[in-house]
Coordinates of C-alpha atoms in Angstrom, one line a residue:
Chain A
M1 CA -5.6 -17.0 -17.8
D2 CA -3.2 -14.2 -18.5
K3 CA 0.2 -14.0 -16.7
L4 CA -0.1 -12.5 -13.2
K5 CA 1.9 -9.1 -13.1
V6 CA 2.7 -7.4 -10.0
V7 CA 5.0 -4.6 -8.8
I8 CA 6.0 -4.9 -5.1
H9 CA 6.8 -1.6 -3.4
V10 CA 9.5 -1.4 -0.7
N11 CA 10.4 1.8 0.9
D12 CA 11.6 0.7 4.4
P13 CA 14.6 -1.5 4.8
E14 CA 12.9 -3.5 7.4
R15 CA 10.2 -4.5 5.1
W16 CA 12.5 -6.4 2.5
N17 CA 12.1 -9.7 4.6
K18 CA 8.4 -9.6 4.1
A19 CA 8.6 -8.7 0.6
L20 CA 11.1 -11.4 -0.4
G21 CA 9.0 -14.0 1.6
N22 CA 5.9 -12.9 -0.4
I23 CA 7.8 -13.2 -3.8
G24 CA 9.1 -16.6 -2.7
N25 CA 5.5 -17.8 -1.8
L26 CA 4.1 -16.4 -5.1
I27 CA 6.7 -18.2 -7.3
K28 CA 6.1 -21.3 -5.2
D29 CA 2.3 -20.9 -5.7
V30 CA 2.1 -20.3 -9.4
G31 CA 5.5 -21.6 -10.7
E32 CA 8.5 -20.1 -11.9
G33 CA 8.0 -17.9 -15.0
K34 CA 4.3 -17.9 -14.5
A35 CA 4.2 -14.3 -13.1
D36 CA 5.9 -11.1 -14.0
I37 CA 7.4 -9.8 -10.8
V38 CA 9.0 -6.5 -10.1
A39 CA 10.4 -5.5 -6.8
L40 CA 10.7 -1.6 -6.8
A41 CA 12.7 0.0 -3.9
N42 CA 12.7 3.6 -3.2
G43 CA 13.4 5.7 -0.1
S44 CA 15.9 4.1 2.5
A45 CA 14.8 0.7 1.2
V46 CA 17.6 1.1 -1.4
T47 CA 20.4 0.8 1.2
V48 CA 19.7 -2.8 1.6
F49 CA 21.5 -3.5 -1.8
G50 CA 24.5 -3.3 0.1
D51 CA 23.5 -6.0 2.7
S52 CA 25.3 -9.1 1.6
E53 CA 22.8 -11.6 3.2
L54 CA 19.6 -10.1 1.7
V55 CA 21.5 -9.6 -1.5
E56 CA 22.0 -13.3 -1.8
D57 CA 18.3 -14.0 -1.1
M58 CA 17.5 -11.4 -4.0
R59 CA 20.0 -13.0 -6.3
T60 CA 18.3 -16.3 -6.0
L61 CA 15.0 -14.7 -6.8
A62 CA 16.5 -12.7 -9.7
D63 CA 17.8 -16.0 -11.1
Q64 CA 14.1 -17.1 -11.0
G65 CA 13.1 -14.1 -13.1
V66 CA 12.3 -11.5 -10.5
H67 CA 13.2 -7.8 -11.6
F68 CA 14.7 -5.7 -9.1
I69 CA 14.6 -2.0 -9.6
A70 CA 16.1 0.8 -7.5
C71 CA 15.0 4.5 -7.5
R72 CA 18.0 6.8 -8.6
N73 CA 16.7 9.7 -6.6
S74 CA 16.9 7.6 -3.5
L75 CA 20.2 6.2 -4.2
K76 CA 21.4 9.9 -4.5
N77 CA 19.6 11.0 -1.3
M78 CA 20.9 8.4 0.8
C79 CA 24.5 8.9 -0.3
A80 CA 24.1 12.6 0.2
G81 CA 23.2 11.8 3.9
I82 CA 24.9 10.1 6.8
I83 CA 23.1 6.8 6.2
T84 CA 25.0 3.9 4.7
C85 CA 24.6 4.2 1.0
V86 CA 25.2 2.0 -2.1
S87 CA 26.2 4.2 -5.1
E88 CA 24.8 3.3 -8.3
N89 CA 28.0 1.8 -9.7
K90 CA 28.2 -0.6 -6.8
L91 CA 24.8 -2.2 -7.2
P92 CA 24.5 -5.8 -7.6
S93 CA 24.4 -6.7 -11.2
F94 CA 20.9 -7.9 -11.2
V95 CA 19.5 -4.5 -10.0
A96 CA 18.2 -2.0 -12.6
V97 CA 18.0 1.6 -11.9
T98 CA 14.9 3.8 -12.7
P99 CA 15.3 7.8 -12.6
A100 CA 12.2 8.1 -10.3
G101 CA 10.7 5.2 -8.5
I102 CA 7.3 6.8 -8.0
T103 CA 6.9 7.2 -11.7
E104 CA 7.8 3.6 -12.3
L105 CA 5.2 2.5 -9.7
I106 CA 2.5 4.5 -11.7
R107 CA 3.5 3.4 -15.1
R108 CA 3.7 -0.3 -14.2
Q109 CA 0.0 0.0 -12.7
H110 CA -1.1 1.7 -15.9
Q111 CA 0.5 -1.2 -17.8
G112 CA -1.7 -3.7 -15.9
Y113 CA 0.5 -4.5 -13.0
A114 CA -1.1 -5.1 -9.6
Y115 CA 0.4 -3.1 -6.6
V116 CA 1.3 -4.7 -3.3
K117 CA 3.0 -3.0 -0.5
P118 CA 4.3 -5.7 2.0
Chain B
M1 CA 1.2 8.4 -23.8
D2 CA -1.8 9.1 -21.6
K3 CA -1.4 11.3 -18.6
L4 CA -0.2 9.6 -15.5
K5 CA -2.8 9.5 -12.7
V6 CA -2.1 8.5 -9.0
V7 CA -3.7 8.7 -5.7
I8 CA -1.2 8.8 -2.9
H9 CA -2.6 7.3 0.3
V10 CA -1.3 8.8 3.6
N11 CA -2.8 7.6 6.8
D12 CA 0.1 8.1 9.3
P13 CA 1.4 11.7 10.0
E14 CA 5.1 10.6 10.0
R15 CA 4.6 9.3 6.3
W16 CA 3.9 12.9 5.0
N17 CA 7.6 13.6 4.5
K18 CA 8.0 10.6 2.3
A19 CA 4.7 11.3 0.4
L20 CA 5.7 14.9 -0.3
G21 CA 9.2 13.9 -1.4
N22 CA 7.7 11.2 -3.8
I23 CA 5.2 13.9 -5.2
G24 CA 8.0 16.3 -5.7
N25 CA 10.2 13.8 -7.5
L26 CA 7.3 12.7 -9.7
I27 CA 6.7 16.3 -10.9
K28 CA 10.4 16.8 -11.4
D29 CA 10.6 13.5 -13.4
V30 CA 7.6 14.1 -15.7
G31 CA 7.1 17.9 -15.7
E32 CA 4.5 20.1 -14.1
G33 CA 1.0 19.4 -15.3
K34 CA 1.9 16.1 -16.8
A35 CA 0.5 14.0 -14.0
D36 CA -2.8 14.1 -12.3
I37 CA -1.8 13.8 -8.7
V38 CA -4.2 13.3 -5.6
A39 CA -2.8 13.2 -2.1
L40 CA -5.6 11.4 0.0
A41 CA -5.3 11.7 3.9
N42 CA -7.3 9.7 6.3
G43 CA -6.7 8.4 10.0
S44 CA -4.3 10.5 12.0
A45 CA -2.6 11.8 8.8
V46 CA -5.2 14.5 8.7
T47 CA -3.9 16.2 11.8
V48 CA -0.8 17.4 9.8
F49 CA -3.0 20.0 8.0
G50 CA -2.5 21.9 11.2
D51 CA 1.4 21.8 10.9
S52 CA 2.5 25.0 9.5
E53 CA 5.8 23.8 8.2
L54 CA 4.4 20.8 6.2
V55 CA 1.3 22.9 5.1
E56 CA 3.8 25.3 3.4
D57 CA 5.4 22.4 1.5
M58 CA 1.9 21.1 0.5
R59 CA 0.9 24.6 -0.6
T60 CA 3.9 24.7 -3.0
L61 CA 2.8 21.4 -4.6
A62 CA -0.8 22.5 -4.7
D63 CA 0.3 25.6 -6.5
Q64 CA 1.8 23.0 -9.0
G65 CA -1.6 21.3 -9.5
V66 CA -1.5 18.6 -6.9
H67 CA -4.9 17.8 -5.3
F68 CA -5.0 17.5 -1.5
I69 CA -8.2 15.7 0.0
A70 CA -9.0 15.0 3.6
C71 CA -11.3 12.4 4.9
R72 CA -14.3 13.9 6.9
N73 CA -14.7 10.9 9.0
S74 CA -11.1 11.2 10.2
L75 CA -11.3 15.0 10.9
K76 CA -14.3 14.2 13.1
N77 CA -12.6 11.3 14.7
M78 CA -9.5 13.2 15.6
C79 CA -11.4 16.2 17.0
A80 CA -13.5 13.8 19.1
G81 CA -10.4 12.5 20.7
I82 CA -7.5 14.1 22.6
I83 CA -5.4 14.2 19.6
T84 CA -4.7 17.6 18.1
C85 CA -7.0 18.1 15.6
V86 CA -8.0 20.5 12.7
S87 CA -11.7 21.1 12.3
E88 CA -12.9 21.1 8.8
N89 CA -13.4 24.9 8.6
K90 CA -9.7 25.5 9.7
L91 CA -8.2 23.4 6.9
P92 CA -5.9 25.2 4.5
S93 CA -7.9 26.6 1.5
F94 CA -6.2 24.1 -0.9
V95 CA -7.4 21.0 0.8
A96 CA -10.7 19.6 -0.3
V97 CA -12.9 17.3 1.8
T98 CA -14.4 14.0 0.9
P99 CA -17.0 12.1 3.1
A100 CA -15.2 8.9 3.3
G101 CA -11.6 8.6 2.4
I102 CA -11.7 4.9 1.9
T103 CA -14.5 5.3 -0.7
E104 CA -12.4 8.0 -2.6
L105 CA -9.4 5.7 -2.7
I106 CA -11.5 2.9 -4.4
R107 CA -13.3 5.3 -6.7
R108 CA -10.1 6.9 -8.0
Q109 CA -8.7 3.4 -8.8
H110 CA -11.8 2.6 -10.6
Q111 CA -11.3 5.7 -12.7
G112 CA -7.9 4.6 -13.7
Y113 CA -5.6 6.1 -11.0
A114 CA -2.6 4.1 -9.8
Y115 CA -2.3 3.6 -6.0
V116 CA 0.8 4.4 -4.0
K117 CA 1.3 4.2 -0.2
P118 CA 4.4 5.9 0.6
Chain C
M1 CA -22.3 3.2 -11.5
D2 CA -20.7 -0.2 -11.1
K3 CA -20.3 -1.8 -7.7
L4 CA -17.2 -0.6 -5.8
K5 CA -14.7 -3.6 -5.3
V6 CA -11.7 -3.6 -3.0
V7 CA -9.2 -5.7 -1.4
I8 CA -8.0 -4.4 1.9
H9 CA -4.6 -5.7 2.7
V10 CA -3.5 -6.3 6.3
N11 CA -0.1 -7.8 7.1
D12 CA 0.5 -6.2 10.6
P13 CA -1.7 -7.3 13.6
E14 CA -1.7 -3.6 14.8
R15 CA -3.3 -2.4 11.6
W16 CA -6.5 -4.3 11.9
N17 CA -8.1 -1.5 13.9
K18 CA -7.6 0.8 11.0
A19 CA -8.6 -1.6 8.5
L20 CA -11.9 -2.4 10.4
G21 CA -12.5 1.2 10.8
N22 CA -12.1 1.9 7.1
I23 CA -14.5 -1.1 6.3
G24 CA -17.0 0.3 8.6
N25 CA -16.8 3.8 7.1
L26 CA -17.1 2.3 3.5
I27 CA -20.2 0.4 4.4
K28 CA -21.7 3.4 6.2
D29 CA -20.8 5.6 3.3
V30 CA -22.0 3.6 0.3
G31 CA -24.6 1.4 2.0
E32 CA -24.6 -2.3 2.9
G33 CA -24.4 -4.6 0.0
K34 CA -23.2 -1.7 -2.5
A35 CA -19.6 -2.6 -2.3
D36 CA -17.6 -5.9 -2.8
I37 CA -15.2 -5.9 0.2
V38 CA -12.4 -8.4 0.8
A39 CA -10.1 -8.2 3.8
L40 CA -7.1 -10.2 3.1
A41 CA -4.7 -11.1 5.9
N42 CA -1.0 -12.3 5.4
G43 CA 1.9 -12.3 7.6
S44 CA 1.6 -11.9 11.3
A45 CA -1.8 -10.2 10.8
V46 CA -3.4 -13.7 10.6
T47 CA -2.7 -14.2 14.4
V48 CA -5.5 -11.7 15.2
F49 CA -8.1 -14.4 14.1
G50 CA -7.5 -15.7 17.6
D51 CA -8.3 -12.4 19.3
S52 CA -11.8 -12.7 20.6
E53 CA -12.5 -8.9 20.8
L54 CA -11.4 -8.1 17.1
V55 CA -13.0 -11.3 15.9
E56 CA -16.5 -10.0 17.1
D57 CA -15.9 -6.7 15.3
M58 CA -15.1 -8.9 12.2
R59 CA -18.0 -11.0 12.6
T60 CA -20.4 -8.0 12.5
L61 CA -18.8 -6.8 9.3
A62 CA -18.9 -10.5 7.9
D63 CA -22.7 -10.4 8.5
Q64 CA -22.8 -7.3 6.5
G65 CA -21.2 -9.2 3.5
V66 CA -17.4 -8.6 4.1
H67 CA -15.2 -11.5 3.0
F68 CA -12.3 -12.2 5.3
I69 CA -9.5 -14.3 3.8
A70 CA -6.4 -15.7 5.4
C71 CA -3.2 -16.7 3.8
R72 CA -2.4 -20.6 4.5
N73 CA 1.4 -19.9 4.2
S74 CA 1.1 -17.3 6.9
L75 CA -1.0 -19.5 9.1
K76 CA 1.6 -22.3 8.9
N77 CA 4.6 -19.9 9.4
M78 CA 3.0 -18.5 12.6
C79 CA 2.4 -21.8 14.0
A80 CA 5.9 -23.0 13.2
G81 CA 7.4 -20.2 15.3
I82 CA 7.0 -19.1 18.9
I83 CA 4.3 -16.5 18.1
T84 CA 0.8 -17.2 19.1
C85 CA -0.9 -18.9 16.3
V86 CA -4.4 -20.0 15.2
S87 CA -4.3 -23.2 13.2
E88 CA -6.6 -23.4 10.1
N89 CA -9.1 -25.6 11.8
K90 CA -9.5 -23.2 14.6
L91 CA -10.4 -20.0 12.4
P92 CA -13.6 -18.4 12.9
S93 CA -16.3 -19.8 10.5
F94 CA -16.5 -16.6 8.5
V95 CA -12.8 -16.7 7.5
A96 CA -11.8 -18.4 4.3
V97 CA -8.3 -19.7 3.4
T98 CA -6.4 -19.1 0.3
P99 CA -3.1 -21.0 -0.3
A100 CA -0.9 -17.8 -1.0
G101 CA -2.3 -14.4 0.1
I102 CA 0.2 -12.7 -2.4
T103 CA -1.4 -14.4 -5.3
E104 CA -4.9 -13.6 -4.1
L105 CA -3.8 -9.9 -3.9
I106 CA -2.8 -9.9 -7.4
R107 CA -5.6 -11.9 -8.9
R108 CA -8.2 -9.6 -7.2
Q109 CA -6.6 -6.6 -8.7
H110 CA -6.5 -8.3 -12.2
Q111 CA -10.3 -9.0 -11.6
G112 CA -10.8 -5.1 -11.1
Y113 CA -10.5 -4.7 -7.4
A114 CA -9.0 -1.6 -5.9
Y115 CA -6.2 -2.1 -3.5
V116 CA -6.0 -0.4 -0.1
K117 CA -3.4 -0.9 2.6
P118 CA -4.5 0.7 5.7

């Protein structure tokens, strides 16, 4: 069978726990390296890249091949407001940035990725 | 590359702000007319078509080619209850109606549209 | 036209009402047997398989051909915690079990199922 491909969409900070749990279960179920997994954060979900505890869980998954991507529009919006923010140059090294998360979500699906919103 | 196609699903009134922000970012990112964008509302999200402020934001996007579609089942359900409702003949002129939003969400994906739930 | 295929994802108990309403509307709209409908529950949404009222609504839909699937990881997690749980051998007879709901959500989409998160 072809490799499983999925983009996990997280746009609420409080959904990260579910999302990371889902990703962990996926890797446990199919085996490390057997799925192409992208976790795409936009909206206020990007603030969590400043939360050291969750970032450690993410790093463990990143080491197993999971791609974490943050929306640049959201990073800018958060830092423009009163909400705790993480500027782009302070992101953990395993987090990539895409200009517009919404575009990335569409392109990935057009490339055959499944979409899951935990 | 082929035109991007997406159906944005909104079923909670309080998610419209995120959804309209996402759509605005998408148009800014890829350019007006470069993506085929459908915003499909069902459940209580259809009540927002009576909210004059949000409707103005939607109209601006509709003028840029975004298709707004409301679920008829949801319009009827809302008007049968005590919740503020917008009857089908009071909808803004840029809003189309589909008999069942759920069917529309499936058909669009079968036609190659990506799915995003803000 | 080809048969409509959809996997409905439910990961919050309070979203079951919307999900079952959507499924009922879909069947009413396209006709019984005209759509291949899977309702996939993971996370705390699996606890609802112990709620007798909702289970009756589900059974009615199952009798109309809807496939209900529960995530085994979630069943185990719920029963490991203080949350009300339904052990796998107590599930209603119409509910199938998949080892990891997240994998099932991806596989179904790779098989051409649309994804909807009510």
